[in-house]
Short mmCIF file of C-alpha atoms in Angstrom, two decimals:
data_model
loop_
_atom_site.label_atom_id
_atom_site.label_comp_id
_atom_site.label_asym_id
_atom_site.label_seq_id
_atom_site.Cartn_x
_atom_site.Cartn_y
_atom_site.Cartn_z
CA UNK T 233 67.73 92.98 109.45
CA UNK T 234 71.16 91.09 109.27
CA UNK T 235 73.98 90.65 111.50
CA UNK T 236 77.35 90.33 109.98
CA UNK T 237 79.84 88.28 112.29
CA UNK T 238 83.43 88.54 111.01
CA UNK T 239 85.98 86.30 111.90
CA UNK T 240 89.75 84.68 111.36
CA UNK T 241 91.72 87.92 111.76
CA UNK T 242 95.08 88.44 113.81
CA UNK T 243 98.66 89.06 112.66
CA UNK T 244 100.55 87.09 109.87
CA UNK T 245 103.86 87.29 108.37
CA UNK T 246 104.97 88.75 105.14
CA UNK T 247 103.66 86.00 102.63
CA UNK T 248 101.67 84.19 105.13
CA UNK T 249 98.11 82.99 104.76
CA UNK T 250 94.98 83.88 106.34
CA UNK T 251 90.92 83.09 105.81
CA UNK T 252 88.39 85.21 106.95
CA UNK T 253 85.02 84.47 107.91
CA UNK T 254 81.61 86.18 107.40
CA UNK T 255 78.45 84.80 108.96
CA UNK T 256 74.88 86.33 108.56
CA UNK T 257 72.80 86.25 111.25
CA UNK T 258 69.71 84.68 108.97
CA UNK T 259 69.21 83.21 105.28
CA UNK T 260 70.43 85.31 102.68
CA UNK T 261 68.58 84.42 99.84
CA UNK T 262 67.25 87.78 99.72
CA UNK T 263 71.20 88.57 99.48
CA UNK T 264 72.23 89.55 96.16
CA UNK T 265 76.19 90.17 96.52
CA UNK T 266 78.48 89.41 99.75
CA UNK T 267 81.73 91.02 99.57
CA UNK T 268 84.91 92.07 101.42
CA UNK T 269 86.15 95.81 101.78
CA UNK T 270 89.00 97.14 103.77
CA UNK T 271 90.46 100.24 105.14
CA UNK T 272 94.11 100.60 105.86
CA UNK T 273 94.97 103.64 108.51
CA UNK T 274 94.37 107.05 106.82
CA UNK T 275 92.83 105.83 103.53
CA UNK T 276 89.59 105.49 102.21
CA UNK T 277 87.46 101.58 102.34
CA UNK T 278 88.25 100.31 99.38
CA UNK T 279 86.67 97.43 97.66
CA UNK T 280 88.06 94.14 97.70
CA UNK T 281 85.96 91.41 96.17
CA UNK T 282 82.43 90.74 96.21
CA UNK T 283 80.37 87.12 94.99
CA UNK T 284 76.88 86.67 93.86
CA UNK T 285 74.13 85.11 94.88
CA UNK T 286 74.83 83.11 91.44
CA UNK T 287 78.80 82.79 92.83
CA UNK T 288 80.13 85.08 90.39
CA UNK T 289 83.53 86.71 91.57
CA UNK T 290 84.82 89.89 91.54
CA UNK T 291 88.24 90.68 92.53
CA UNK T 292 90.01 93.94 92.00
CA UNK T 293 93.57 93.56 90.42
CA UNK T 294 95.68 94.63 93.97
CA UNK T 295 94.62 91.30 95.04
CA UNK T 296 93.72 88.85 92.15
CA UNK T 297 95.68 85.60 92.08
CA UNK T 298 96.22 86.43 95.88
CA UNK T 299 93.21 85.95 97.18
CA UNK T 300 89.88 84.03 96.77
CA UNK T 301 86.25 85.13 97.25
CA UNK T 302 83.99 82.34 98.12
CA UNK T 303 79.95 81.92 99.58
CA UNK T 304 78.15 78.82 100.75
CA UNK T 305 74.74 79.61 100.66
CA UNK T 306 73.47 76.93 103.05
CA UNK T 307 75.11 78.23 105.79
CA UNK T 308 75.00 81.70 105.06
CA UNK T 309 78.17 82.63 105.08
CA UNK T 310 81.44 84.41 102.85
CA UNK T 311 84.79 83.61 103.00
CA UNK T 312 88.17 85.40 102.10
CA UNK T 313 91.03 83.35 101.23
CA UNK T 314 94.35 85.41 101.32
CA UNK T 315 97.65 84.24 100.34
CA UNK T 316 100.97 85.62 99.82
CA UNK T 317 99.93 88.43 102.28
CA UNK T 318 101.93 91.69 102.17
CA UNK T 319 102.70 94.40 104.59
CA UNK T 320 100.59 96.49 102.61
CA UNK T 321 97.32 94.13 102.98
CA UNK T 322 96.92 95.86 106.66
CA UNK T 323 93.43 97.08 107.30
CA UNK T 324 90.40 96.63 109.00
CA UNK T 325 88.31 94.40 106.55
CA UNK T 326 84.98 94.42 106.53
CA UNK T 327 81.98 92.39 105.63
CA UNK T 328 79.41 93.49 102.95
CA UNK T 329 75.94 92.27 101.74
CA UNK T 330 73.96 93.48 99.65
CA UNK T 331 70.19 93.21 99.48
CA UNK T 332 68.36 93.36 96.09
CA UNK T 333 65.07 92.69 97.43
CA UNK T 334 65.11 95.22 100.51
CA UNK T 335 67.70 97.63 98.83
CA UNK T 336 69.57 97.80 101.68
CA UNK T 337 73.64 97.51 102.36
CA UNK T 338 74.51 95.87 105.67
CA UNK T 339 78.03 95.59 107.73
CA UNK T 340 79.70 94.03 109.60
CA UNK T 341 81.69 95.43 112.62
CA UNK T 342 85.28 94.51 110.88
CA UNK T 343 88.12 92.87 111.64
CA UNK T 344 92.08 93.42 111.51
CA UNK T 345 94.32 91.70 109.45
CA UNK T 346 97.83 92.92 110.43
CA UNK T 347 100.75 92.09 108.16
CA UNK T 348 104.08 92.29 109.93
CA UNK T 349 106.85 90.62 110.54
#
């Protein structure tokens, strides 16, 4: 089992910056892909960028060039970069990892990100 620990939420003005923080409770070399999702009020969780184990990126086009998906391994965590933030970034994101080995998704809890000026 892993915990997922988000962090580095709050409110941020229109074009501000942010970072959020992901931290798994153990190693996750048995982790094949971290990633961020989000869901704004009354919409679906949406994907918003998910790393490898390798550090291969994903980032879907709503966001690219805005923000930056990044992992460091040895201390078992993900980050999220986000820049240039927009009114419409406003959601609850949420950590994701994936495990190859154990097939099995885990969460984490989520965290707001509120875009407002």
């Amino acid at each position: 089992q892993v915990q997922l620990v988000e962090s580095g939420g709050g409110l941020v003005q229109p074009g501000g910056s942010l970072r959020l923080s992901c931290a798994a409770s153990r190693s996750t070399f048995y982790i094949k892909t971290m990633g961020w999702y989000r869901q704004a009020p009354g919409k679906q969780r949406e994907l918003v960028a998910t790393i490898t184990r390798g550090l291969s990126t994903n980032v879907v086009d709503s966001v690219k060039g805005r923000f930056t998906i990044s992992r460091d391994n040895a201390k078992n965590t993900v980050y999220l970069q986000m820049n240039s933030l927009k009114p419409e970034d406003t959601a609850v994101y949420y950590c994701n990892a994936y495990s190859d080995y154990y097939g099995v998704d885990y969460w984490g809890k989520g965290i707001l990100v509120t875009v407002s000026s």
